[in-house]
PDB file of C-alpha atoms and ligand atoms in Angstrom:
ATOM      1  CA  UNK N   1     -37.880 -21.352   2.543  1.00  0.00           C
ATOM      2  CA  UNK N   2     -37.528 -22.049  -0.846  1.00  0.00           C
ATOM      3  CA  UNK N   3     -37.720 -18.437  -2.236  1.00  0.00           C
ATOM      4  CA  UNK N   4     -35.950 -18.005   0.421  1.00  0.00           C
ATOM      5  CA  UNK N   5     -32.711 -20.328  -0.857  1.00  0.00           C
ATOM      6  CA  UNK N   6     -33.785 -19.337  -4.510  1.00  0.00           C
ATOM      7  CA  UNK N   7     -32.679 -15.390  -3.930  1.00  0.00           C
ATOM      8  CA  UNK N   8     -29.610 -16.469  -1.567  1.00  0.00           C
ATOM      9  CA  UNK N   9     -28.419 -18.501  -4.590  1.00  0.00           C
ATOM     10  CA  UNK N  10     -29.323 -15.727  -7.186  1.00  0.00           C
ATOM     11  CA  UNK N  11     -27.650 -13.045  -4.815  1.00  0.00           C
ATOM     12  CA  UNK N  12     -24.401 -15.564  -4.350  1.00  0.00           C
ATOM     13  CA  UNK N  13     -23.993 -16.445  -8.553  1.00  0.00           C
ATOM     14  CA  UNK N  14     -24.567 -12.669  -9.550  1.00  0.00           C
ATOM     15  CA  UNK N  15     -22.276 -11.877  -6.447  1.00  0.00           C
ATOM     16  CA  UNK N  16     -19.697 -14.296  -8.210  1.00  0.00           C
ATOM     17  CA  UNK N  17     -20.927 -12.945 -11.421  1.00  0.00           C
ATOM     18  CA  UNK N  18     -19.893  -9.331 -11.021  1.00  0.00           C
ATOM     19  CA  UNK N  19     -16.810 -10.327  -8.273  1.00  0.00           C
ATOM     20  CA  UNK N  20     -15.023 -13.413 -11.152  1.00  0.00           C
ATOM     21  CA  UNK N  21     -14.214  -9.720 -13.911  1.00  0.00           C
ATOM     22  CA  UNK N  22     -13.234  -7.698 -11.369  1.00  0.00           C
ATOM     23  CA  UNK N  23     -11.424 -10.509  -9.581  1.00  0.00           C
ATOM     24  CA  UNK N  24      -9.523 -10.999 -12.726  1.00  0.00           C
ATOM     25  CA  UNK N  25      -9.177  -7.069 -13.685  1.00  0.00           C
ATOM     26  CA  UNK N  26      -7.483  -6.591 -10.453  1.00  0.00           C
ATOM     27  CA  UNK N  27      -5.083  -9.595 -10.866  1.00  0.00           C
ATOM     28  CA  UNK N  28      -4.154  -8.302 -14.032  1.00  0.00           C
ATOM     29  CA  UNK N  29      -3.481  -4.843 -12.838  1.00  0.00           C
ATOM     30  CA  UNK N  30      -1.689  -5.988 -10.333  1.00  0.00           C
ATOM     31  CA  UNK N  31       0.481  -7.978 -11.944  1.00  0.00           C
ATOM     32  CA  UNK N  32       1.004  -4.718 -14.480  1.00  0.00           C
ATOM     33  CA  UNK N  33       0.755  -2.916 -11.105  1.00  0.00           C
ATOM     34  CA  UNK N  34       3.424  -5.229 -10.126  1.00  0.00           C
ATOM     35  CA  UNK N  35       5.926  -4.652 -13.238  1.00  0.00           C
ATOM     36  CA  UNK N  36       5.828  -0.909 -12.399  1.00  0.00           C
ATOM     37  CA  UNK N  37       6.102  -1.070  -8.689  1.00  0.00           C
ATOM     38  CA  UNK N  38       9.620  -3.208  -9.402  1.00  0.00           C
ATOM     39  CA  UNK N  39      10.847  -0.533 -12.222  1.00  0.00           C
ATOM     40  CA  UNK N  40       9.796   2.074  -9.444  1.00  0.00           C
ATOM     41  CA  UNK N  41      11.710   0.708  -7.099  1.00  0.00           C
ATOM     42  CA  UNK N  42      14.568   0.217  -8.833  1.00  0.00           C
ATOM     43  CA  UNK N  43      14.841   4.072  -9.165  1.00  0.00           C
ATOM     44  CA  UNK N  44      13.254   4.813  -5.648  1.00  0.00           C
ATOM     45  CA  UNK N  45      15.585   2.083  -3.840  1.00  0.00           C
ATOM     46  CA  UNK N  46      18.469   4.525  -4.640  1.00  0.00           C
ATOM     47  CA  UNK N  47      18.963   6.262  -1.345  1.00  0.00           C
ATOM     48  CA  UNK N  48      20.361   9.871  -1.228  1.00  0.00           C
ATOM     49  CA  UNK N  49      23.628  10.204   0.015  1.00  0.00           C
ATOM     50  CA  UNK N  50      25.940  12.853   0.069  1.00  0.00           C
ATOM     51  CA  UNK N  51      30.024  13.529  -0.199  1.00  0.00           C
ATOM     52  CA  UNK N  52      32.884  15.877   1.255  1.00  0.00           C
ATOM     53  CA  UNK N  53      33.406  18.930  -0.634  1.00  0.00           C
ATOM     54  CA  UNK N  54      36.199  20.143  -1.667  1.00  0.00           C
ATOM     55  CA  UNK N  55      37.954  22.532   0.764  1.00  0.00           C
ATOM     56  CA  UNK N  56      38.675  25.127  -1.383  1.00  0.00           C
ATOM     57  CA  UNK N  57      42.485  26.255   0.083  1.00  0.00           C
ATOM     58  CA  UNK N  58      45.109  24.890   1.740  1.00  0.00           C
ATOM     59  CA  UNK N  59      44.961  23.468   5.206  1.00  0.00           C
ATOM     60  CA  UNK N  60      47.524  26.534   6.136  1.00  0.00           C
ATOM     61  CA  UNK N  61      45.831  29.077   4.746  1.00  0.00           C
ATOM     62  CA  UNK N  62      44.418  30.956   8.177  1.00  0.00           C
ATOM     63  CA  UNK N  63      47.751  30.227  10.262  1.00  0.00           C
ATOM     64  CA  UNK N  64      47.426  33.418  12.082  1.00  0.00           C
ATOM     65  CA  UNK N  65      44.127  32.207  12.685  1.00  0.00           C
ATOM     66  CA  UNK N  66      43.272  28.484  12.606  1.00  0.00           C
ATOM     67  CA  UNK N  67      46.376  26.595  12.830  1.00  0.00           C
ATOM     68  CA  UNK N  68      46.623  23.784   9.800  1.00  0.00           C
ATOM     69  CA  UNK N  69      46.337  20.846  11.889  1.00  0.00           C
ATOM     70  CA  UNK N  70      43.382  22.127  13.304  1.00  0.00           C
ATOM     71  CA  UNK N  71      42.033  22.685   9.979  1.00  0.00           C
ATOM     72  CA  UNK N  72      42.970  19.017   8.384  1.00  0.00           C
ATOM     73  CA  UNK N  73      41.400  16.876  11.427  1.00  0.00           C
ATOM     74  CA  UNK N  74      38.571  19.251  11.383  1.00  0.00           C
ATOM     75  CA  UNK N  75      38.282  18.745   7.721  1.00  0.00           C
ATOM     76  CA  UNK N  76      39.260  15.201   7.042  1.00  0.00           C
ATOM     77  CA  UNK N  77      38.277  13.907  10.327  1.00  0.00           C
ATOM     78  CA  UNK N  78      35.297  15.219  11.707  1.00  0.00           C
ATOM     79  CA  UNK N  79      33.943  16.088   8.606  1.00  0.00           C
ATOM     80  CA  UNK N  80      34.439  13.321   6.680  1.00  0.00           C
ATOM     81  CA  UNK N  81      33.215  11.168   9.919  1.00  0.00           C
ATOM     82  CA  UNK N  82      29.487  13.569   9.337  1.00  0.00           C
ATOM     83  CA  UNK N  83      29.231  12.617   5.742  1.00  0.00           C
ATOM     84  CA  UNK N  84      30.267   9.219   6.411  1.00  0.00           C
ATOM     85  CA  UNK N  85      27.410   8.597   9.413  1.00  0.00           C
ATOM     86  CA  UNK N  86      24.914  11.037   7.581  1.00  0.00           C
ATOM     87  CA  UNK N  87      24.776   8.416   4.642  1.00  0.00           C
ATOM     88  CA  UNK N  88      24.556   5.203   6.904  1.00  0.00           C
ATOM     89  CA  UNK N  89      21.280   7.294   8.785  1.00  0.00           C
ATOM     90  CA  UNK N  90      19.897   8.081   5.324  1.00  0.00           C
ATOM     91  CA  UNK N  91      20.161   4.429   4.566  1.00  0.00           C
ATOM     92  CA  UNK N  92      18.572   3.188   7.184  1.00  0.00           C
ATOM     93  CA  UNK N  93      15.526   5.638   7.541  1.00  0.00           C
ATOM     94  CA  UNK N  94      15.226   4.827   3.281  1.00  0.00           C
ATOM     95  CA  UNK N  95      15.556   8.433   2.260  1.00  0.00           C
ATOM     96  CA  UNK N  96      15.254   8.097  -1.603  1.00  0.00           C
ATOM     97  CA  UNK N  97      14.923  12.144  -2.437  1.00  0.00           C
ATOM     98  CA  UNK N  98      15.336  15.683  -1.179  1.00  0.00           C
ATOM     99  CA  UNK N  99      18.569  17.631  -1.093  1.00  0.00           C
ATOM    100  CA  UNK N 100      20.132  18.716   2.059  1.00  0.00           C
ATOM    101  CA  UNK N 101      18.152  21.227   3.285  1.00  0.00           C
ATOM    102  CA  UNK N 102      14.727  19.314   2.932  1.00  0.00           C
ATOM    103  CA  UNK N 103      16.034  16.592   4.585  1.00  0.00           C
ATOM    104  CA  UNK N 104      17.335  18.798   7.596  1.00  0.00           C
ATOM    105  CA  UNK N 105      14.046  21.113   7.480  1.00  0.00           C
ATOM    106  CA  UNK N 106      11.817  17.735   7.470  1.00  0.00           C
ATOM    107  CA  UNK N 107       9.042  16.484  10.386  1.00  0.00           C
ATOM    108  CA  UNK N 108      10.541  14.047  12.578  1.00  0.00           C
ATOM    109  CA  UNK N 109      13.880  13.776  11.138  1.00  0.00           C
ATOM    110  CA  UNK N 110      16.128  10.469  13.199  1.00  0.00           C
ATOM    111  CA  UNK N 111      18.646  11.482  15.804  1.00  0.00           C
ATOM    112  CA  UNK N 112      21.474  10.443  13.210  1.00  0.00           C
ATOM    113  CA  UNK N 113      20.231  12.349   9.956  1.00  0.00           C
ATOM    114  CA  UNK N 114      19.884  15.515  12.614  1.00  0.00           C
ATOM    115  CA  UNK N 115      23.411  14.897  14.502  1.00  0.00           C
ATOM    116  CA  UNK N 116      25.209  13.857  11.348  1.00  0.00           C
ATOM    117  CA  UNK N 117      23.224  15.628   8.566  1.00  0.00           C
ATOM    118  CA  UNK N 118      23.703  18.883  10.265  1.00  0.00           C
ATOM    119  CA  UNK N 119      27.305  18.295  11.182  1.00  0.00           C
ATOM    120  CA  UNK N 120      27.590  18.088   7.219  1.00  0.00           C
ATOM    121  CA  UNK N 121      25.515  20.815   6.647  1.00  0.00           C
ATOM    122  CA  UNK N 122      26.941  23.208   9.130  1.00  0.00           C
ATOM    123  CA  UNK N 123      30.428  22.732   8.394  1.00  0.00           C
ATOM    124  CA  UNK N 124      30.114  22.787   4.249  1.00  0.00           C
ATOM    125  CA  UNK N 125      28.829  25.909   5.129  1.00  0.00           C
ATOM    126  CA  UNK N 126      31.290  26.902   7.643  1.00  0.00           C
ATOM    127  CA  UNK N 127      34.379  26.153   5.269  1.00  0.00           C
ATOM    128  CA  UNK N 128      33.131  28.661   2.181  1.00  0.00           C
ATOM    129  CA  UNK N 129      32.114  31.055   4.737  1.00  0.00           C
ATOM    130  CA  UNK N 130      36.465  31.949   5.459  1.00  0.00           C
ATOM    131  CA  UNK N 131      38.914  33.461   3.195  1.00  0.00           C
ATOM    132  CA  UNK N 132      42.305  33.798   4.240  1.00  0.00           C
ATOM    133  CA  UNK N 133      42.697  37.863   4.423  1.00  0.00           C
ATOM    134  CA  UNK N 134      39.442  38.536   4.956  1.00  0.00           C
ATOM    135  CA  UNK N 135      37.329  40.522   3.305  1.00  0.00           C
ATOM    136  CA  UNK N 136      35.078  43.542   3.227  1.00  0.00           C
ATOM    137  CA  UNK N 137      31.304  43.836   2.488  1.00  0.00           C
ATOM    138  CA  UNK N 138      29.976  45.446  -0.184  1.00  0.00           C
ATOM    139  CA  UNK N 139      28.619  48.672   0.331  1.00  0.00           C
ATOM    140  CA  UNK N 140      24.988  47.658  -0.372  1.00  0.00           C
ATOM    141  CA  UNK N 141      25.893  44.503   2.449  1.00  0.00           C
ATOM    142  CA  UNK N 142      27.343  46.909   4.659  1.00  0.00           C
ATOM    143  CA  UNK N 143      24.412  49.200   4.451  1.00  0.00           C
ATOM    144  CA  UNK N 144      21.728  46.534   5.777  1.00  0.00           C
ATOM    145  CA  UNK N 145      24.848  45.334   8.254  1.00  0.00           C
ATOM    146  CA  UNK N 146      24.432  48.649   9.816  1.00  0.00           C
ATOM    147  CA  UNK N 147      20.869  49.264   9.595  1.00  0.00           C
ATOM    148  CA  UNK N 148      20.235  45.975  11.198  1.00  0.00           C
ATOM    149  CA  UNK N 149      23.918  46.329  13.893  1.00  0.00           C
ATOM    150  CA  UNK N 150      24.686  49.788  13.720  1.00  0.00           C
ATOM    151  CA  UNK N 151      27.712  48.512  12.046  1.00  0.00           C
ATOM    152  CA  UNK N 152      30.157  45.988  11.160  1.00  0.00           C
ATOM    153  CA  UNK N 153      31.881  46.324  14.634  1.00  0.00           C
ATOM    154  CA  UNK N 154      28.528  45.695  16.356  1.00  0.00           C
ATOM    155  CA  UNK N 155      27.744  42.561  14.618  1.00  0.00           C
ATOM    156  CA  UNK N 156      30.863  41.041  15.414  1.00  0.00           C
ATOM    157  CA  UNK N 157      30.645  41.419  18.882  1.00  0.00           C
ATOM    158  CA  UNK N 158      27.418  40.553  18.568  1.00  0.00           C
ATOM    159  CA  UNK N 159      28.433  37.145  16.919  1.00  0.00           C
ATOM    160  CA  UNK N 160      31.253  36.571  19.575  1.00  0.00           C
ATOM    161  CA  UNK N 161      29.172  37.263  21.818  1.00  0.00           C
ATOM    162  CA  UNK N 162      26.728  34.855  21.144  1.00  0.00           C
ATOM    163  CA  UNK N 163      29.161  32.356  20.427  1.00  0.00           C
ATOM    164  CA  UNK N 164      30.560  32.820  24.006  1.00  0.00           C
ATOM    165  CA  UNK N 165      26.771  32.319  25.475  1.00  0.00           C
ATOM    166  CA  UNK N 166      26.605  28.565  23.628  1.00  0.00           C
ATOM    167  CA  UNK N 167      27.220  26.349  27.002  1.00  0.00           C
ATOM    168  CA  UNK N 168      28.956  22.793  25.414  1.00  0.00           C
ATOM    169  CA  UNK N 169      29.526  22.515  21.942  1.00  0.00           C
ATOM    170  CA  UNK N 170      27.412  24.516  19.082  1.00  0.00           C
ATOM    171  CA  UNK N 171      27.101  26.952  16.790  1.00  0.00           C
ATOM    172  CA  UNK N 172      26.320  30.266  16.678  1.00  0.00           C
ATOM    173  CA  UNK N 173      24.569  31.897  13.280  1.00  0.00           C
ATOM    174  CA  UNK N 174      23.814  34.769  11.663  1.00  0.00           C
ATOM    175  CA  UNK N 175      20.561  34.447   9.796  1.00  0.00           C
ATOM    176  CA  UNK N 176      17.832  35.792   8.050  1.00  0.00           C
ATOM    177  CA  UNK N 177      14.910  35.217   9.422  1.00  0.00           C
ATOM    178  CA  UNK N 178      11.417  34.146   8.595  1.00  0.00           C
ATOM    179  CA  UNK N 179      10.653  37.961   8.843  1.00  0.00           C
ATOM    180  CA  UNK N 180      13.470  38.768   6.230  1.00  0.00           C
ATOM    181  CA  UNK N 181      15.704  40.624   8.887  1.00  0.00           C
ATOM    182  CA  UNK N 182      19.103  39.463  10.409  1.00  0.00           C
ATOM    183  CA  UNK N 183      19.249  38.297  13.450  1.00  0.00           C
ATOM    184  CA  UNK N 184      22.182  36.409  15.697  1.00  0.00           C
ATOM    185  CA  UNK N 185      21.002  32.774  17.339  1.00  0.00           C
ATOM    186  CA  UNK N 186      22.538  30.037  18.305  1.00  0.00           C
ATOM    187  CA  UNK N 187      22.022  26.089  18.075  1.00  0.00           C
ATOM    188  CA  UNK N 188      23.521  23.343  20.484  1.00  0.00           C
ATOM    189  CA  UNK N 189      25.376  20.059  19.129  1.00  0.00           C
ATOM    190  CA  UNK N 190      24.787  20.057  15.366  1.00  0.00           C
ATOM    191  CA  UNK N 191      21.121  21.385  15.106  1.00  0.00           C
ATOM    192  CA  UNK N 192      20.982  24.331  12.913  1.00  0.00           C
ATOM    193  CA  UNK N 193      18.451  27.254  12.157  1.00  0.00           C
ATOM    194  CA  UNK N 194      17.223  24.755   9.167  1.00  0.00           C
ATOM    195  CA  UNK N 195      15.752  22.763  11.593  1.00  0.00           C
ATOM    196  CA  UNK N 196      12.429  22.747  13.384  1.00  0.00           C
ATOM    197  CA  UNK N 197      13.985  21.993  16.772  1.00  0.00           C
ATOM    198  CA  UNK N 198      16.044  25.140  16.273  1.00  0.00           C
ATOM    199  CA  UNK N 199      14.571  27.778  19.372  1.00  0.00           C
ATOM    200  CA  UNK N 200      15.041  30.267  16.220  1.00  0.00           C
ATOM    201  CA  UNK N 201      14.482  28.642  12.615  1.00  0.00           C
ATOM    202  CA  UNK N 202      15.789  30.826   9.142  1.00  0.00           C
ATOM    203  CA  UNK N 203      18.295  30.710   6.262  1.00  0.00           C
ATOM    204  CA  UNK N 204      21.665  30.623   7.588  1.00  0.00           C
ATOM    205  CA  UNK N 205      24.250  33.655   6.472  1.00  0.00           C
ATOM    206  CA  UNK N 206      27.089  32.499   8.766  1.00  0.00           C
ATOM    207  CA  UNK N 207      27.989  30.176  11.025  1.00  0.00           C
ATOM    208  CA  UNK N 208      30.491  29.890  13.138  1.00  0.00           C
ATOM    209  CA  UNK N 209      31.654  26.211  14.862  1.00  0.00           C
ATOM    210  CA  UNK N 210      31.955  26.693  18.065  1.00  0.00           C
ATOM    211  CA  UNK N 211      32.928  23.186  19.198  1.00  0.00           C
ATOM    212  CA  UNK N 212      36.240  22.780  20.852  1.00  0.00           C
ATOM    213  CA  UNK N 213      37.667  20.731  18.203  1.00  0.00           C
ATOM    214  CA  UNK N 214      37.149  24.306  16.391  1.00  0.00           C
ATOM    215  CA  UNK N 215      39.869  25.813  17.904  1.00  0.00           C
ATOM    216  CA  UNK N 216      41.433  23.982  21.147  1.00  0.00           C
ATOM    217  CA  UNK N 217      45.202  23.275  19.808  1.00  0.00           C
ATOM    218  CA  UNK N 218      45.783  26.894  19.345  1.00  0.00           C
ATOM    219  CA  UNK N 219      43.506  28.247  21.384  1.00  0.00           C
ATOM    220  CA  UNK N 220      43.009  25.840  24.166  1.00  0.00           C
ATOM    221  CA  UNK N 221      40.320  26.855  26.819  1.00  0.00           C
ATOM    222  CA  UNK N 222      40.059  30.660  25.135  1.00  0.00           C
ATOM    223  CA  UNK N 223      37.248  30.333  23.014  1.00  0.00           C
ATOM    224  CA  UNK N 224      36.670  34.687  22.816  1.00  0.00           C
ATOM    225  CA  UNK N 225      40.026  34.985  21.278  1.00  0.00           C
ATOM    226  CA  UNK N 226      39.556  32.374  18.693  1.00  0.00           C
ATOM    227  CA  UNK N 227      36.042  34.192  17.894  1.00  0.00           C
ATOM    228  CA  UNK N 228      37.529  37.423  17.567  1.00  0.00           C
ATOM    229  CA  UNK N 229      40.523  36.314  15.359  1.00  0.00           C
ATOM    230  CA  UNK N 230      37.987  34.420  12.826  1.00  0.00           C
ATOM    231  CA  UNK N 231      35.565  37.288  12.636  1.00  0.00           C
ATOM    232  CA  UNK N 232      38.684  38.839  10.683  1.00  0.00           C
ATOM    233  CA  UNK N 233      38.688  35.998   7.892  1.00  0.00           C
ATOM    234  CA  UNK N 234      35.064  36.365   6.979  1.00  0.00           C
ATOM    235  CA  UNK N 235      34.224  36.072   3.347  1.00  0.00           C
ATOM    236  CA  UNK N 236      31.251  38.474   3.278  1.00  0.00           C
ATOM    237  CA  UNK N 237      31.105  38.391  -0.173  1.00  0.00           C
ATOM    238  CA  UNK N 238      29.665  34.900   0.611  1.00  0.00           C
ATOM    239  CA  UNK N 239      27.601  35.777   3.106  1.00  0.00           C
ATOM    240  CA  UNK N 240      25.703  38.433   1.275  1.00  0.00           C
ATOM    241  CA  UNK N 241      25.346  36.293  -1.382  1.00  0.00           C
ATOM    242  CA  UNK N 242      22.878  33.670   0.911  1.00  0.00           C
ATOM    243  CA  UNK N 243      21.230  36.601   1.781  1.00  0.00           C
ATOM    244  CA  UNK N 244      20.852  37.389  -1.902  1.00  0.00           C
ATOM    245  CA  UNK N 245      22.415  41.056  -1.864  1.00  0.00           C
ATOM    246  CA  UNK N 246      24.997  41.352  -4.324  1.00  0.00           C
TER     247      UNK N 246
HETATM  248 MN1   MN K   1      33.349  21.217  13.775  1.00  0.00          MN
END
């Protein structure tokens, strides 16, 4: 019994023994610990957020098209109400880095950075992808247009046509995807081919809002004719350019 106690006691100082250093080691590195984690946070406490860009042309400049107060409550409204809800999801899930496409490509993204985040991302998109005039694509552009299409013609039906087939409110794309080739899909509410929910995921070329707020004062329940008038103020020139052919 004695031993017994004798070893217990042993066991317990030399326990204490080698426990009192490291018991102090990791109270000082925790309170240096402790210093960084506040310096860190200071830095990663700064949630992302994100602004409207600018428009680029005047609210009038499609008005064979898009009329102008369809454009500036699509713009300033709508828009602005996406950024505006995108940054109050970002703060409350704590998203402290990533730019806009990681965020929207992300696992498990909340129901407001998808909805609102998207909305943002699909119409920044949306806004550089129109030039009043329209344009034409280059002849290297063209080239894969009409090896993928057939030609020009063909994709744009094949866009309205697609954008006819979205039931509610959506979008419909043109993309490039995961295979490298271009391909025509389409996305409900504000989801976009970014996303992992998307039925067909890729980099979007084009996209084309086909929400009602899109196009209802001038075109009211016609949503064909407002598809086939905006697939003449295409800025190809940008669109080639996502797909990186000059
Ligand atoms: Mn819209």
């Amino acid at each position: 019994m004695k031993k017994r106690k004798f070893i217990k006691q042993i066991a317990a100082s030399s326990l204490g023994a080698a426990v009192a250093p490291s018991v102090l080691l990791s109270a000082c590195s925790q309170a240096t610990n402790e210093g960084n984690e506040t310096e860190n946070a200071t830095v990663a406490n700064e949630v992302v957020s994100f602004s409207l860009p600018e428009l680029g042309y005047e609210y009038n400049a499609f008005e064979n098209t898009v009329d102008a107060m369809t454009m500036e409550i699509h713009y300033s409204k709508h828009h602005q109400g996406y950024v505006n809800k995108f940054n109050a999801a970002l703060k409350e899930a704590n998203v402290t880095s990533g730019d806009l496409v990681d965020i929207l490509s992300g696992a498990n993204i909340s129901t407001g950075i998808r909805n609102s985040g998207g909305g943002h991302f699909n119409h920044s998109l949306f806004w550089e992808s129109l030039v009043a005039g329209g344009s034409d694509p280059s002849e290297t552009f063209l080239a894969k247009i009409n090896q993928t299409f057939g030609s020009l013609d063909e994709l744009k039906s094949a866009i309205i046509k697609g954008g006819g087939s979205v039931f509610g409110s959506g979008w419909v794309w043109l993309i490039q995807n995961n295979a490298g080739n271009m391909e025509i899909t389409t996305t409900p509410n504000q989801d976009n081919p970014h996303m992992q929910v998307a039925s067909v995921q890729g980099k979007p070329l084009l996209g084309i809002d086909v929400w009602e707020h899109a196009y209802y004062l001038k075109y009211q329940n016609v949503r064909g004719d407002y598809l086939k008038n905006i697939m003449e103020i295409i800025n190809w020139g940008k669109v080639a350019e996502r797909a990186g052919i000059a």
